[in-house]
Structure formats: C-alpha cells, structure tokens
JSON list of C-alpha atoms and ligand atoms in Angstrom, two decimals:
[
{"chain": "A", "resi": 1, "resn": "MET", "atom": "CA", "xyz": [-15.55, 14.01, 9.11]},
{"chain": "A", "resi": 2, "resn": "ILE", "atom": "CA", "xyz": [-12.25, 12.38, 10.43]},
{"chain": "A", "resi": 3, "resn": "THR", "atom": "CA", "xyz": [-12.85, 10.36, 13.28]},
{"chain": "A", "resi": 4, "resn": "LEU", "atom": "CA", "xyz": [-10.19, 9.79, 15.86]},
{"chain": "A", "resi": 5, "resn": "ARG", "atom": "CA", "xyz": [-9.34, 6.37, 17.37]},
{"chain": "A", "resi": 6, "resn": "SER", "atom": "CA", "xyz": [-9.56, 5.65, 21.22]},
{"chain": "A", "resi": 7, "resn": "PRO", "atom": "CA", "xyz": [-6.50, 2.98, 22.60]},
{"chain": "A", "resi": 8, "resn": "ARG", "atom": "CA", "xyz": [-9.55, 0.35, 22.53]},
{"chain": "A", "resi": 9, "resn": "GLU", "atom": "CA", "xyz": [-9.92, 1.15, 18.63]},
{"chain": "A", "resi": 10, "resn": "ILE", "atom": "CA", "xyz": [-6.07, 1.10, 18.14]},
{"chain": "A", "resi": 11, "resn": "GLU", "atom": "CA", "xyz": [-5.95, -2.19, 19.41]},
{"chain": "A", "resi": 12, "resn": "LYS", "atom": "CA", "xyz": [-8.79, -3.88, 17.01]},
{"chain": "A", "resi": 13, "resn": "LEU", "atom": "CA", "xyz": [-7.12, -1.94, 14.18]},
{"chain": "A", "resi": 14, "resn": "ARG", "atom": "CA", "xyz": [-3.56, -3.59, 15.09]},
{"chain": "A", "resi": 15, "resn": "ALA", "atom": "CA", "xyz": [-5.11, -6.91, 15.21]},
{"chain": "A", "resi": 16, "resn": "ALA", "atom": "CA", "xyz": [-6.50, -6.65, 11.68]},
{"chain": "A", "resi": 17, "resn": "ASN", "atom": "CA", "xyz": [-3.25, -5.18, 10.43]},
{"chain": "A", "resi": 18, "resn": "ARG", "atom": "CA", "xyz": [-0.90, -8.03, 11.83]},
{"chain": "A", "resi": 19, "resn": "ILE", "atom": "CA", "xyz": [-3.10, -10.93, 9.70]},
{"chain": "A", "resi": 20, "resn": "VAL", "atom": "CA", "xyz": [-2.22, -8.43, 6.92]},
{"chain": "A", "resi": 21, "resn": "ALA", "atom": "CA", "xyz": [1.41, -8.50, 7.89]},
{"chain": "A", "resi": 22, "resn": "ALA", "atom": "CA", "xyz": [1.44, -12.26, 8.49]},
{"chain": "A", "resi": 23, "resn": "VAL", "atom": "CA", "xyz": [-0.55, -12.79, 5.07]},
{"chain": "A", "resi": 24, "resn": "LEU", "atom": "CA", "xyz": [2.20, -10.84, 3.22]},
{"chain": "A", "resi": 25, "resn": "ARG", "atom": "CA", "xyz": [5.11, -12.30, 4.90]},
{"chain": "A", "resi": 26, "resn": "HIS", "atom": "CA", "xyz": [3.56, -15.74, 3.84]},
{"chain": "A", "resi": 27, "resn": "LEU", "atom": "CA", "xyz": [2.66, -14.38, 0.44]},
{"chain": "A", "resi": 28, "resn": "ARG", "atom": "CA", "xyz": [6.60, -13.10, 0.06]},
{"chain": "A", "resi": 29, "resn": "GLY", "atom": "CA", "xyz": [7.78, -16.54, 0.19]},
{"chain": "A", "resi": 30, "resn": "LEU", "atom": "CA", "xyz": [5.32, -17.97, -2.46]},
{"chain": "A", "resi": 31, "resn": "VAL", "atom": "CA", "xyz": [6.65, -16.03, -5.10]},
{"chain": "A", "resi": 32, "resn": "ALA", "atom": "CA", "xyz": [8.66, -17.81, -7.32]},
{"chain": "A", "resi": 33, "resn": "PRO", "atom": "CA", "xyz": [9.24, -18.14, -10.83]},
{"chain": "A", "resi": 34, "resn": "GLY", "atom": "CA", "xyz": [6.04, -20.32, -12.31]},
{"chain": "A", "resi": 35, "resn": "VAL", "atom": "CA", "xyz": [3.87, -18.90, -9.94]},
{"chain": "A", "resi": 36, "resn": "ASN", "atom": "CA", "xyz": [0.06, -18.10, -10.99]},
{"chain": "A", "resi": 37, "resn": "THR", "atom": "CA", "xyz": [-1.41, -14.63, -8.55]},
{"chain": "A", "resi": 38, "resn": "ALA", "atom": "CA", "xyz": [-4.34, -16.24, -8.53]},
{"chain": "A", "resi": 39, "resn": "GLU", "atom": "CA", "xyz": [-2.40, -19.30, -6.12]},
{"chain": "A", "resi": 40, "resn": "LEU", "atom": "CA", "xyz": [-1.40, -15.87, -4.14]},
{"chain": "A", "resi": 41, "resn": "ASP", "atom": "CA", "xyz": [-4.96, -14.77, -3.63]},
{"chain": "A", "resi": 42, "resn": "ARG", "atom": "CA", "xyz": [-6.76, -18.28, -2.95]},
{"chain": "A", "resi": 43, "resn": "GLU", "atom": "CA", "xyz": [-3.56, -18.64, -0.12]},
{"chain": "A", "resi": 44, "resn": "ALA", "atom": "CA", "xyz": [-4.28, -15.16, 1.01]},
{"chain": "A", "resi": 45, "resn": "GLU", "atom": "CA", "xyz": [-7.87, -15.79, 1.08]},
{"chain": "A", "resi": 46, "resn": "ALA", "atom": "CA", "xyz": [-7.63, -18.99, 2.92]},
{"chain": "A", "resi": 47, "resn": "MET", "atom": "CA", "xyz": [-5.14, -17.58, 5.66]},
{"chain": "A", "resi": 48, "resn": "ILE", "atom": "CA", "xyz": [-7.34, -14.32, 6.16]},
{"chain": "A", "resi": 49, "resn": "ARG", "atom": "CA", "xyz": [-10.87, -16.19, 7.08]},
{"chain": "A", "resi": 50, "resn": "ASP", "atom": "CA", "xyz": [-8.30, -18.98, 8.99]},
{"chain": "A", "resi": 51, "resn": "GLN", "atom": "CA", "xyz": [-7.65, -16.39, 11.43]},
{"chain": "A", "resi": 52, "resn": "GLY", "atom": "CA", "xyz": [-11.32, -15.07, 11.48]},
{"chain": "A", "resi": 53, "resn": "ALA", "atom": "CA", "xyz": [-11.13, -11.95, 9.43]},
{"chain": "A", "resi": 54, "resn": "GLU", "atom": "CA", "xyz": [-12.38, -11.25, 5.79]},
{"chain": "A", "resi": 55, "resn": "PRO", "atom": "CA", "xyz": [-10.87, -9.75, 2.67]},
{"chain": "A", "resi": 56, "resn": "ALA", "atom": "CA", "xyz": [-11.48, -6.65, 2.77]},
{"chain": "A", "resi": 57, "resn": "PHE", "atom": "CA", "xyz": [-10.65, -5.98, -1.14]},
{"chain": "A", "resi": 58, "resn": "LYS", "atom": "CA", "xyz": [-12.99, -8.62, -2.11]},
{"chain": "A", "resi": 59, "resn": "GLY", "atom": "CA", "xyz": [-16.68, -7.11, -3.02]},
{"chain": "A", "resi": 60, "resn": "TYR", "atom": "CA", "xyz": [-15.04, -3.63, -2.56]},
{"chain": "A", "resi": 61, "resn": "ALA", "atom": "CA", "xyz": [-16.44, -1.89, -5.89]},
{"chain": "A", "resi": 62, "resn": "GLY", "atom": "CA", "xyz": [-16.80, -5.24, -7.04]},
{"chain": "A", "resi": 63, "resn": "PHE", "atom": "CA", "xyz": [-13.05, -6.00, -7.09]},
{"chain": "A", "resi": 64, "resn": "PRO", "atom": "CA", "xyz": [-13.40, -10.05, -7.52]},
{"chain": "A", "resi": 65, "resn": "ALA", "atom": "CA", "xyz": [-10.26, -10.97, -5.67]},
{"chain": "A", "resi": 66, "resn": "SER", "atom": "CA", "xyz": [-8.56, -10.79, -2.08]},
{"chain": "A", "resi": 67, "resn": "ILE", "atom": "CA", "xyz": [-5.01, -9.15, -2.91]},
{"chain": "A", "resi": 68, "resn": "CYS", "atom": "CA", "xyz": [-4.22, -7.02, -5.42]},
{"chain": "A", "resi": 69, "resn": "ALA", "atom": "CA", "xyz": [-1.24, -8.52, -7.62]},
{"chain": "A", "resi": 70, "resn": "SER", "atom": "CA", "xyz": [0.43, -5.80, -9.66]},
{"chain": "A", "resi": 71, "resn": "VAL", "atom": "CA", "xyz": [3.61, -7.14, -11.99]},
{"chain": "A", "resi": 72, "resn": "ASN", "atom": "CA", "xyz": [6.06, -4.96, -13.39]},
{"chain": "A", "resi": 73, "resn": "GLU", "atom": "CA", "xyz": [4.63, -2.05, -14.86]},
{"chain": "A", "resi": 74, "resn": "VAL", "atom": "CA", "xyz": [1.21, -2.45, -13.57]},
{"chain": "A", "resi": 75, "resn": "ILE", "atom": "CA", "xyz": [0.99, 0.41, -10.87]},
{"chain": "A", "resi": 76, "resn": "VAL", "atom": "CA", "xyz": [-1.67, -1.12, -8.24]},
{"chain": "A", "resi": 77, "resn": "HIS", "atom": "CA", "xyz": [-5.28, -3.06, -8.54]},
{"chain": "A", "resi": 78, "resn": "GLY", "atom": "CA", "xyz": [-4.09, -5.96, -10.57]},
{"chain": "A", "resi": 79, "resn": "ILE", "atom": "CA", "xyz": [-6.76, -8.63, -10.94]},
{"chain": "A", "resi": 80, "resn": "PRO", "atom": "CA", "xyz": [-5.02, -12.23, -9.99]},
{"chain": "A", "resi": 81, "resn": "SER", "atom": "CA", "xyz": [-5.12, -14.70, -12.43]},
{"chain": "A", "resi": 82, "resn": "ARG", "atom": "CA", "xyz": [-4.02, -17.92, -13.58]},
{"chain": "A", "resi": 83, "resn": "ARG", "atom": "CA", "xyz": [-3.21, -16.90, -17.01]},
{"chain": "A", "resi": 84, "resn": "VAL", "atom": "CA", "xyz": [-0.51, -14.24, -14.49]},
{"chain": "A", "resi": 85, "resn": "VAL", "atom": "CA", "xyz": [2.52, -16.64, -14.77]},
{"chain": "A", "resi": 86, "resn": "LEU", "atom": "CA", "xyz": [5.56, -15.10, -12.82]},
{"chain": "A", "resi": 87, "resn": "ARG", "atom": "CA", "xyz": [9.04, -14.99, -14.19]},
{"chain": "A", "resi": 88, "resn": "GLU", "atom": "CA", "xyz": [12.12, -14.93, -13.71]},
{"chain": "A", "resi": 89, "resn": "GLY", "atom": "CA", "xyz": [13.04, -10.82, -13.18]},
{"chain": "A", "resi": 90, "resn": "ASP", "atom": "CA", "xyz": [9.65, -9.45, -12.60]},
{"chain": "A", "resi": 91, "resn": "ILE", "atom": "CA", "xyz": [8.36, -7.42, -9.44]},
{"chain": "A", "resi": 92, "resn": "ILE", "atom": "CA", "xyz": [5.17, -8.03, -7.73]},
{"chain": "A", "resi": 93, "resn": "SER", "atom": "CA", "xyz": [3.11, -5.53, -5.66]},
{"chain": "A", "resi": 94, "resn": "ILE", "atom": "CA", "xyz": [0.77, -7.23, -3.13]},
{"chain": "A", "resi": 95, "resn": "ASP", "atom": "CA", "xyz": [-1.67, -5.31, -1.67]},
{"chain": "A", "resi": 96, "resn": "VAL", "atom": "CA", "xyz": [-3.91, -6.77, 0.93]},
{"chain": "A", "resi": 97, "resn": "GLY", "atom": "CA", "xyz": [-6.99, -5.69, 3.24]},
{"chain": "A", "resi": 98, "resn": "THR", "atom": "CA", "xyz": [-8.44, -7.69, 6.16]},
{"chain": "A", "resi": 99, "resn": "ARG", "atom": "CA", "xyz": [-11.73, -6.54, 8.32]},
{"chain": "A", "resi": 100, "resn": "CYS", "atom": "CA", "xyz": [-11.57, -7.99, 11.68]},
{"chain": "A", "resi": 101, "resn": "ASP", "atom": "CA", "xyz": [-14.37, -7.48, 14.40]},
{"chain": "A", "resi": 102, "resn": "GLY", "atom": "CA", "xyz": [-15.59, -4.00, 12.39]},
{"chain": "A", "resi": 103, "resn": "TYR", "atom": "CA", "xyz": [-11.77, -2.42, 11.68]},
{"chain": "A", "resi": 104, "resn": "TYR", "atom": "CA", "xyz": [-9.67, -2.86, 8.61]},
{"chain": "A", "resi": 105, "resn": "GLY", "atom": "CA", "xyz": [-5.99, -3.35, 7.81]},
{"chain": "A", "resi": 106, "resn": "ASP", "atom": "CA", "xyz": [-4.26, -2.68, 4.62]},
{"chain": "A", "resi": 107, "resn": "ALA", "atom": "CA", "xyz": [-0.71, -2.58, 3.87]},
{"chain": "A", "resi": 108, "resn": "ALA", "atom": "CA", "xyz": [1.14, -3.63, 0.91]},
{"chain": "A", "resi": 109, "resn": "ILE", "atom": "CA", "xyz": [4.97, -4.82, -0.49]},
{"chain": "A", "resi": 110, "resn": "THR", "atom": "CA", "xyz": [6.88, -5.02, -3.50]},
{"chain": "A", "resi": 111, "resn": "VAL", "atom": "CA", "xyz": [8.40, -8.57, -4.07]},
{"chain": "A", "resi": 112, "resn": "PRO", "atom": "CA", "xyz": [11.24, -9.96, -6.36]},
{"chain": "A", "resi": 113, "resn": "VAL", "atom": "CA", "xyz": [10.71, -12.71, -8.56]},
{"chain": "A", "resi": 114, "resn": "GLY", "atom": "CA", "xyz": [13.93, -14.81, -8.60]},
{"chain": "A", "resi": 115, "resn": "ASP", "atom": "CA", "xyz": [16.95, -12.21, -9.50]},
{"chain": "A", "resi": 116, "resn": "ILE", "atom": "CA", "xyz": [15.72, -9.06, -10.30]},
{"chain": "A", "resi": 117, "resn": "SER", "atom": "CA", "xyz": [17.55, -6.08, -12.30]},
{"chain": "A", "resi": 118, "resn": "ALA", "atom": "CA", "xyz": [19.74, -3.82, -10.25]},
{"chain": "A", "resi": 119, "resn": "GLU", "atom": "CA", "xyz": [17.38, -1.25, -11.76]},
{"chain": "A", "resi": 120, "resn": "ALA", "atom": "CA", "xyz": [14.67, -2.61, -10.27]},
{"chain": "A", "resi": 121, "resn": "GLU", "atom": "CA", "xyz": [16.22, -3.37, -6.87]},
{"chain": "A", "resi": 122, "resn": "ARG", "atom": "CA", "xyz": [16.32, 0.27, -6.95]},
{"chain": "A", "resi": 123, "resn": "LEU", "atom": "CA", "xyz": [13.03, 1.24, -7.69]},
{"chain": "A", "resi": 124, "resn": "MET", "atom": "CA", "xyz": [11.49, -1.41, -4.61]},
{"chain": "A", "resi": 125, "resn": "THR", "atom": "CA", "xyz": [15.06, 0.17, -2.04]},
{"chain": "A", "resi": 126, "resn": "VAL", "atom": "CA", "xyz": [13.51, 4.09, -2.98]},
{"chain": "A", "resi": 127, "resn": "THR", "atom": "CA", "xyz": [10.22, 3.06, -2.79]},
{"chain": "A", "resi": 128, "resn": "ARG", "atom": "CA", "xyz": [10.01, 1.54, 0.79]},
{"chain": "A", "resi": 129, "resn": "ASP", "atom": "CA", "xyz": [12.33, 4.00, 1.65]},
{"chain": "A", "resi": 130, "resn": "SER", "atom": "CA", "xyz": [10.03, 6.91, 0.71]},
{"chain": "A", "resi": 131, "resn": "LEU", "atom": "CA", "xyz": [7.37, 5.29, 2.87]},
{"chain": "A", "resi": 132, "resn": "MET", "atom": "CA", "xyz": [10.11, 5.28, 5.86]},
{"chain": "A", "resi": 133, "resn": "ALA", "atom": "CA", "xyz": [10.81, 8.48, 4.98]},
{"chain": "A", "resi": 134, "resn": "GLY", "atom": "CA", "xyz": [6.83, 9.90, 5.20]},
{"chain": "A", "resi": 135, "resn": "ILE", "atom": "CA", "xyz": [6.05, 7.74, 8.53]},
{"chain": "A", "resi": 136, "resn": "ASP", "atom": "CA", "xyz": [9.45, 9.46, 9.91]},
{"chain": "A", "resi": 137, "resn": "ALA", "atom": "CA", "xyz": [7.64, 12.68, 9.36]},
{"chain": "A", "resi": 138, "resn": "VAL", "atom": "CA", "xyz": [3.95, 11.68, 11.06]},
{"chain": "A", "resi": 139, "resn": "SER", "atom": "CA", "xyz": [3.85, 13.40, 14.46]},
{"chain": "A", "resi": 140, "resn": "PRO", "atom": "CA", "xyz": [1.31, 14.99, 15.90]},
{"chain": "A", "resi": 141, "resn": "GLY", "atom": "CA", "xyz": [0.67, 18.66, 15.04]},
{"chain": "A", "resi": 142, "resn": "GLU", "atom": "CA", "xyz": [2.54, 18.09, 12.17]},
{"chain": "A", "resi": 143, "resn": "HIS", "atom": "CA", "xyz": [0.85, 19.18, 8.87]},
{"chain": "A", "resi": 144, "resn": "LEU", "atom": "CA", "xyz": [-0.73, 16.60, 6.48]},
{"chain": "A", "resi": 145, "resn": "PHE", "atom": "CA", "xyz": [1.25, 17.36, 2.90]},
{"chain": "A", "resi": 146, "resn": "THR", "atom": "CA", "xyz": [4.46, 17.68, 4.66]},
{"chain": "A", "resi": 147, "resn": "VAL", "atom": "CA", "xyz": [4.22, 13.82, 5.16]},
{"chain": "A", "resi": 148, "resn": "SER", "atom": "CA", "xyz": [3.39, 13.89, 1.56]},
{"chain": "A", "resi": 149, "resn": "HIS", "atom": "CA", "xyz": [6.34, 16.36, 0.68]},
{"chain": "A", "resi": 150, "resn": "ARG", "atom": "CA", "xyz": [8.85, 14.17, 2.39]},
{"chain": "A", "resi": 151, "resn": "ILE", "atom": "CA", "xyz": [7.65, 11.52, 0.47]},
{"chain": "A", "resi": 152, "resn": "GLN", "atom": "CA", "xyz": [7.84, 13.11, -2.69]},
{"chain": "A", "resi": 153, "resn": "GLU", "atom": "CA", "xyz": [11.40, 14.57, -2.25]},
{"chain": "A", "resi": 154, "resn": "HIS", "atom": "CA", "xyz": [13.03, 10.92, -1.84]},
{"chain": "A", "resi": 155, "resn": "VAL", "atom": "CA", "xyz": [11.71, 9.91, -4.35]},
{"chain": "A", "resi": 156, "resn": "GLU", "atom": "CA", "xyz": [12.54, 12.54, -7.22]},
{"chain": "A", "resi": 157, "resn": "ARG", "atom": "CA", "xyz": [15.23, 12.84, -5.70]},
{"chain": "A", "resi": 158, "resn": "HIS", "atom": "CA", "xyz": [16.25, 9.35, -6.96]},
{"chain": "A", "resi": 159, "resn": "GLY", "atom": "CA", "xyz": [15.04, 10.30, -10.18]},
{"chain": "A", "resi": 160, "resn": "TYR", "atom": "CA", "xyz": [11.84, 8.65, -10.04]},
{"chain": "A", "resi": 161, "resn": "SER", "atom": "CA", "xyz": [8.23, 10.10, -10.19]},
{"chain": "A", "resi": 162, "resn": "VAL", "atom": "CA", "xyz": [5.41, 9.85, -7.54]},
{"chain": "A", "resi": 163, "resn": "VAL", "atom": "CA", "xyz": [2.03, 8.55, -9.21]},
{"chain": "A", "resi": 164, "resn": "ARG", "atom": "CA", "xyz": [-0.97, 11.27, -8.59]},
{"chain": "A", "resi": 165, "resn": "ASP", "atom": "CA", "xyz": [-3.77, 9.08, -9.39]},
{"chain": "A", "resi": 166, "resn": "PHE", "atom": "CA", "xyz": [-4.37, 7.53, -6.29]},
{"chain": "A", "resi": 167, "resn": "VAL", "atom": "CA", "xyz": [-3.47, 8.39, -2.82]},
{"chain": "A", "resi": 168, "resn": "GLY", "atom": "CA", "xyz": [-3.45, 6.96, 0.85]},
{"chain": "A", "resi": 169, "resn": "HIS", "atom": "CA", "xyz": [-6.44, 7.39, 2.91]},
{"chain": "A", "resi": 170, "resn": "GLY", "atom": "CA", "xyz": [-7.91, 7.49, 6.56]},
{"chain": "A", "resi": 171, "resn": "ILE", "atom": "CA", "xyz": [-8.65, 3.97, 7.68]},
{"chain": "A", "resi": 172, "resn": "GLY", "atom": "CA", "xyz": [-11.08, 2.74, 10.49]},
{"chain": "A", "resi": 173, "resn": "THR", "atom": "CA", "xyz": [-14.45, 1.55, 10.38]},
{"chain": "A", "resi": 174, "resn": "GLN", "atom": "CA", "xyz": [-14.44, 1.68, 6.90]},
{"chain": "A", "resi": 175, "resn": "LEU", "atom": "CA", "xyz": [-11.57, 0.70, 4.37]},
{"chain": "A", "resi": 176, "resn": "HIS", "atom": "CA", "xyz": [-11.18, 4.33, 2.97]},
{"chain": "A", "resi": 177, "resn": "GLU", "atom": "CA", "xyz": [-11.87, 6.94, 5.43]},
{"chain": "A", "resi": 178, "resn": "PRO", "atom": "CA", "xyz": [-10.65, 10.94, 5.11]},
{"chain": "A", "resi": 179, "resn": "PRO", "atom": "CA", "xyz": [-8.66, 12.54, 4.61]},
{"chain": "A", "resi": 180, "resn": "GLN", "atom": "CA", "xyz": [-6.82, 11.05, 1.29]},
{"chain": "A", "resi": 181, "resn": "VAL", "atom": "CA", "xyz": [-2.78, 10.90, 2.26]},
{"chain": "A", "resi": 182, "resn": "PRO", "atom": "CA", "xyz": [-1.16, 12.64, -1.39]},
{"chain": "A", "resi": 183, "resn": "ASN", "atom": "CA", "xyz": [2.20, 11.14, -1.76]},
{"chain": "A", "resi": 184, "resn": "TYR", "atom": "CA", "xyz": [2.99, 14.75, -2.88]},
{"chain": "A", "resi": 185, "resn": "GLY", "atom": "CA", "xyz": [2.75, 18.05, -1.33]},
{"chain": "A", "resi": 186, "resn": "LYS", "atom": "CA", "xyz": [3.57, 21.13, -0.30]},
{"chain": "A", "resi": 187, "resn": "PRO", "atom": "CA", "xyz": [5.28, 21.62, 3.14]},
{"chain": "A", "resi": 188, "resn": "HIS", "atom": "CA", "xyz": [3.21, 23.56, 6.03]},
{"chain": "A", "resi": 189, "resn": "THR", "atom": "CA", "xyz": [0.08, 23.04, 4.13]},
{"chain": "A", "resi": 190, "resn": "GLY", "atom": "CA", "xyz": [-2.98, 20.99, 5.25]},
{"chain": "A", "resi": 191, "resn": "MET", "atom": "CA", "xyz": [-4.78, 19.60, 8.10]},
{"chain": "A", "resi": 192, "resn": "ARG", "atom": "CA", "xyz": [-2.68, 19.13, 11.55]},
{"chain": "A", "resi": 193, "resn": "LEU", "atom": "CA", "xyz": [-2.26, 15.13, 12.42]},
{"chain": "A", "resi": 194, "resn": "LYS", "atom": "CA", "xyz": [-3.51, 14.30, 15.63]},
{"chain": "A", "resi": 195, "resn": "ALA", "atom": "CA", "xyz": [-2.82, 12.04, 17.92]},
{"chain": "A", "resi": 196, "resn": "GLY", "atom": "CA", "xyz": [-5.74, 9.24, 17.52]},
{"chain": "A", "resi": 197, "resn": "MET", "atom": "CA", "xyz": [-6.07, 9.55, 13.87]},
{"chain": "A", "resi": 198, "resn": "VAL", "atom": "CA", "xyz": [-5.17, 6.33, 11.97]},
{"chain": "A", "resi": 199, "resn": "ILE", "atom": "CA", "xyz": [-3.84, 6.38, 8.07]},
{"chain": "A", "resi": 200, "resn": "ALA", "atom": "CA", "xyz": [-2.45, 4.42, 5.72]},
{"chain": "A", "resi": 201, "resn": "ILE", "atom": "CA", "xyz": [0.58, 5.84, 3.74]},
{"chain": "A", "resi": 202, "resn": "GLU", "atom": "CA", "xyz": [1.35, 4.34, 0.21]},
{"chain": "A", "resi": 203, "resn": "PRO", "atom": "CA", "xyz": [3.93, 5.69, -2.34]},
{"chain": "A", "resi": 204, "resn": "MET", "atom": "CA", "xyz": [3.33, 4.28, -5.65]},
{"chain": "A", "resi": 205, "resn": "VAL", "atom": "CA", "xyz": [6.46, 4.89, -7.56]},
{"chain": "A", "resi": 206, "resn": "ASN", "atom": "CA", "xyz": [7.54, 4.84, -11.68]},
{"chain": "A", "resi": 207, "resn": "ILE", "atom": "CA", "xyz": [11.02, 4.47, -13.14]},
{"chain": "A", "resi": 208, "resn": "GLY", "atom": "CA", "xyz": [9.10, 7.10, -15.70]},
{"chain": "A", "resi": 209, "resn": "THR", "atom": "CA", "xyz": [6.49, 8.80, -16.57]},
{"chain": "A", "resi": 210, "resn": "CYS", "atom": "CA", "xyz": [3.88, 9.11, -13.39]},
{"chain": "A", "resi": 211, "resn": "GLU", "atom": "CA", "xyz": [1.15, 8.83, -15.73]},
{"chain": "A", "resi": 212, "resn": "VAL", "atom": "CA", "xyz": [-1.64, 6.15, -15.96]},
{"chain": "A", "resi": 213, "resn": "ASP", "atom": "CA", "xyz": [-3.62, 4.16, -17.79]},
{"chain": "A", "resi": 214, "resn": "ILE", "atom": "CA", "xyz": [-6.56, 2.01, -16.46]},
{"chain": "A", "resi": 215, "resn": "LEU", "atom": "CA", "xyz": [-6.99, -1.62, -18.84]},
{"chain": "A", "resi": 216, "resn": "ALA", "atom": "CA", "xyz": [-10.08, -2.39, -20.34]},
{"chain": "A", "resi": 217, "resn": "ASP", "atom": "CA", "xyz": [-11.45, -4.43, -17.18]},
{"chain": "A", "resi": 218, "resn": "GLY", "atom": "CA", "xyz": [-11.35, -1.49, -15.68]},
{"chain": "A", "resi": 219, "resn": "TRP", "atom": "CA", "xyz": [-9.44, -1.89, -12.75]},
{"chain": "A", "resi": 220, "resn": "THR", "atom": "CA", "xyz": [-5.76, -2.61, -13.94]},
{"chain": "A", "resi": 221, "resn": "ALA", "atom": "CA", "xyz": [-3.73, 1.25, -13.66]},
{"chain": "A", "resi": 222, "resn": "VAL", "atom": "CA", "xyz": [-1.04, 0.56, -15.41]},
{"chain": "A", "resi": 223, "resn": "THR", "atom": "CA", "xyz": [2.02, 3.07, -16.31]},
{"chain": "A", "resi": 224, "resn": "ARG", "atom": "CA", "xyz": [1.30, 5.25, -19.57]},
{"chain": "A", "resi": 225, "resn": "ASP", "atom": "CA", "xyz": [4.99, 3.95, -20.87]},
{"chain": "A", "resi": 226, "resn": "ARG", "atom": "CA", "xyz": [4.84, 0.35, -19.51]},
{"chain": "A", "resi": 227, "resn": "LYS", "atom": "CA", "xyz": [7.80, 0.90, -16.94]},
{"chain": "A", "resi": 228, "resn": "LEU", "atom": "CA", "xyz": [7.90, -0.34, -13.73]},
{"chain": "A", "resi": 229, "resn": "SER", "atom": "CA", "xyz": [6.28, 0.65, -10.59]},
{"chain": "A", "resi": 230, "resn": "ALA", "atom": "CA", "xyz": [6.84, -0.51, -6.99]},
{"chain": "A", "resi": 231, "resn": "HIS", "atom": "CA", "xyz": [4.25, 0.20, -3.99]},
{"chain": "A", "resi": 232, "resn": "PHE", "atom": "CA", "xyz": [4.54, -0.05, -0.35]},
{"chain": "A", "resi": 233, "resn": "GLU", "atom": "CA", "xyz": [2.15, 0.61, 1.93]},
{"chain": "A", "resi": 234, "resn": "HIS", "atom": "CA", "xyz": [1.50, 0.54, 5.90]},
{"chain": "A", "resi": 235, "resn": "THR", "atom": "CA", "xyz": [-1.05, 1.67, 8.30]},
{"chain": "A", "resi": 236, "resn": "ILE", "atom": "CA", "xyz": [-0.34, 4.06, 11.10]},
{"chain": "A", "resi": 237, "resn": "ALA", "atom": "CA", "xyz": [-1.69, 5.25, 14.27]},
{"chain": "A", "resi": 238, "resn": "ILE", "atom": "CA", "xyz": [-0.63, 8.92, 15.11]},
{"chain": "A", "resi": 239, "resn": "THR", "atom": "CA", "xyz": [0.14, 8.74, 18.80]},
{"chain": "A", "resi": 240, "resn": "GLU", "atom": "CA", "xyz": [1.64, 11.10, 21.36]},
{"chain": "A", "resi": 241, "resn": "GLN", "atom": "CA", "xyz": [4.93, 9.81, 20.86]},
{"chain": "A", "resi": 242, "resn": "GLY", "atom": "CA", "xyz": [4.92, 9.34, 16.73]},
{"chain": "A", "resi": 243, "resn": "PRO", "atom": "CA", "xyz": [3.69, 7.09, 14.65]},
{"chain": "A", "resi": 244, "resn": "ASP", "atom": "CA", "xyz": [3.11, 3.50, 15.54]},
{"chain": "A", "resi": 245, "resn": "ILE", "atom": "CA", "xyz": [3.58, 1.56, 12.26]},
{"chain": "A", "resi": 246, "resn": "LEU", "atom": "CA", "xyz": [-0.17, -1.30, 13.00]},
{"chain": "A", "resi": 247, "resn": "SER", "atom": "CA", "xyz": [1.03, -3.36, 9.82]},
{"chain": "A", "resi": 248, "resn": "GLN", "atom": "CA", "xyz": [4.01, -5.15, 11.46]},
{"chain": "B", "resi": 301, "resn": "MG", "atom": "MG1", "xyz": [-4.73, 1.03, 0.81]}
]
C-alpha cells in the first residue's frame, strides 16, 4: 500500500534529505586521487550523527557501511574499503541514506576523480539529465511508467543502457516502500501519481551492456562487461504544483 504523506511529514522527509544533500556536497569536496572509500564512509557517518540522524544503510539487510561507494564499473552497493583507493580518471558513485526523527532520506551522485575521459564525463551528464527528465515528468495524475519511460528514452537516445535489476522506490517511514520506480517502461501505463506520494528516482546507466554481475561479497553490483556505470538519485515529493525535490 502506498502511504500519502501530510505536509508535516513531508517537512520531516525534507529534513532527513537535507542532511543527505549536505553529506553528498561534503564528500564531493573530499573526492581526490589517493583517498580511499573507507575515509569517505567515516566522514559521512560522523556528519550524519552530528546532525542528530542515523545512517540508514548501516545494518540494512546486513550492509556494513554508511554509504555505498561504487567506483567505475561498480553500478551500486560498493562497500567502502581502505583497499579501494581512488585514482585520477576514476568516477565514483556515492549513495547516502539517513533516518531522522523516524523519516528517511536517500540520494546519490556520481563524481569525477581529477581529470576524467570525455566518455566518462558524457556518461555522468547523460545519467544526471535522465534523472532530471524523469523528475520533469512527475505530476499528480501522471502515470508512473511515463516517468520511467522518460528516463529510458533519454538514456537510450544517447546510446547507453539502463539497468533493470535495480529500481527506485517509495520512501517515508521505511527506506524502501512501494511503489517500485523502474528506469524503463511503457508510457501511459502503471499507477497514477498522487499529491503526497514520496519517491526516490535513481537511474543507473551503463556505457555498455545493462547486464549485471554480483561479486562474491554478495553486495557489489558490477557491469557484466566491466564498462563504466553512473548513478544519480533524488528523493521527490509529489505536490499539486508538481515535483518538489527534497534532497537538495
Ligand atoms: Mg534509493
């Protein structure tokens, strides 16, 4: 069942998501060659707890860290580690979740490490723009999969592929709530969006195949062809006036 959130609840979700946005901004500034992803995780956890919130991912289904740090061919769910040291030319997707006063925040960005290839830059731009194309389609009465389709259409028009194995989601008093929000779909199908719904939209976009492998740690999702992948996510409240991006 999809819970519609009151204006008071949406403000609580905004508070949780503002912390996520602040942490992402901070981590973006720390990303540099020589930094390892465990350092980013430590910084994020300290900052989240400082703001009176909790890291939502830590312990979620047994996930061992506060952020997901997914470098290059890692699509999502990369586990921060001292052994993963960023190098010039890498891209890193950072996903942050918080729980604050019973409500969740969730957002992700992909960040360049130093100078990156033109292709990596283009992948990041197309992925970010596909998220914005999806958000632009959000309005009360619109079909959910029209939003999904806009994302897919933007990505495929640029020659990249959309990951099917992971999807966006409703978010509220749980990190993952219905509905699922795929990044592909048939326009004018699916449920109709309503004011008060809150969803996380999160396209994962690959340069090559959309096929996914999960590594032996049970978490790390990589592209089967080991080509680059990018990930951007926002949490959005649907209002009578349209989308309200809570994670900015
Ligand atoms: Mg999410």
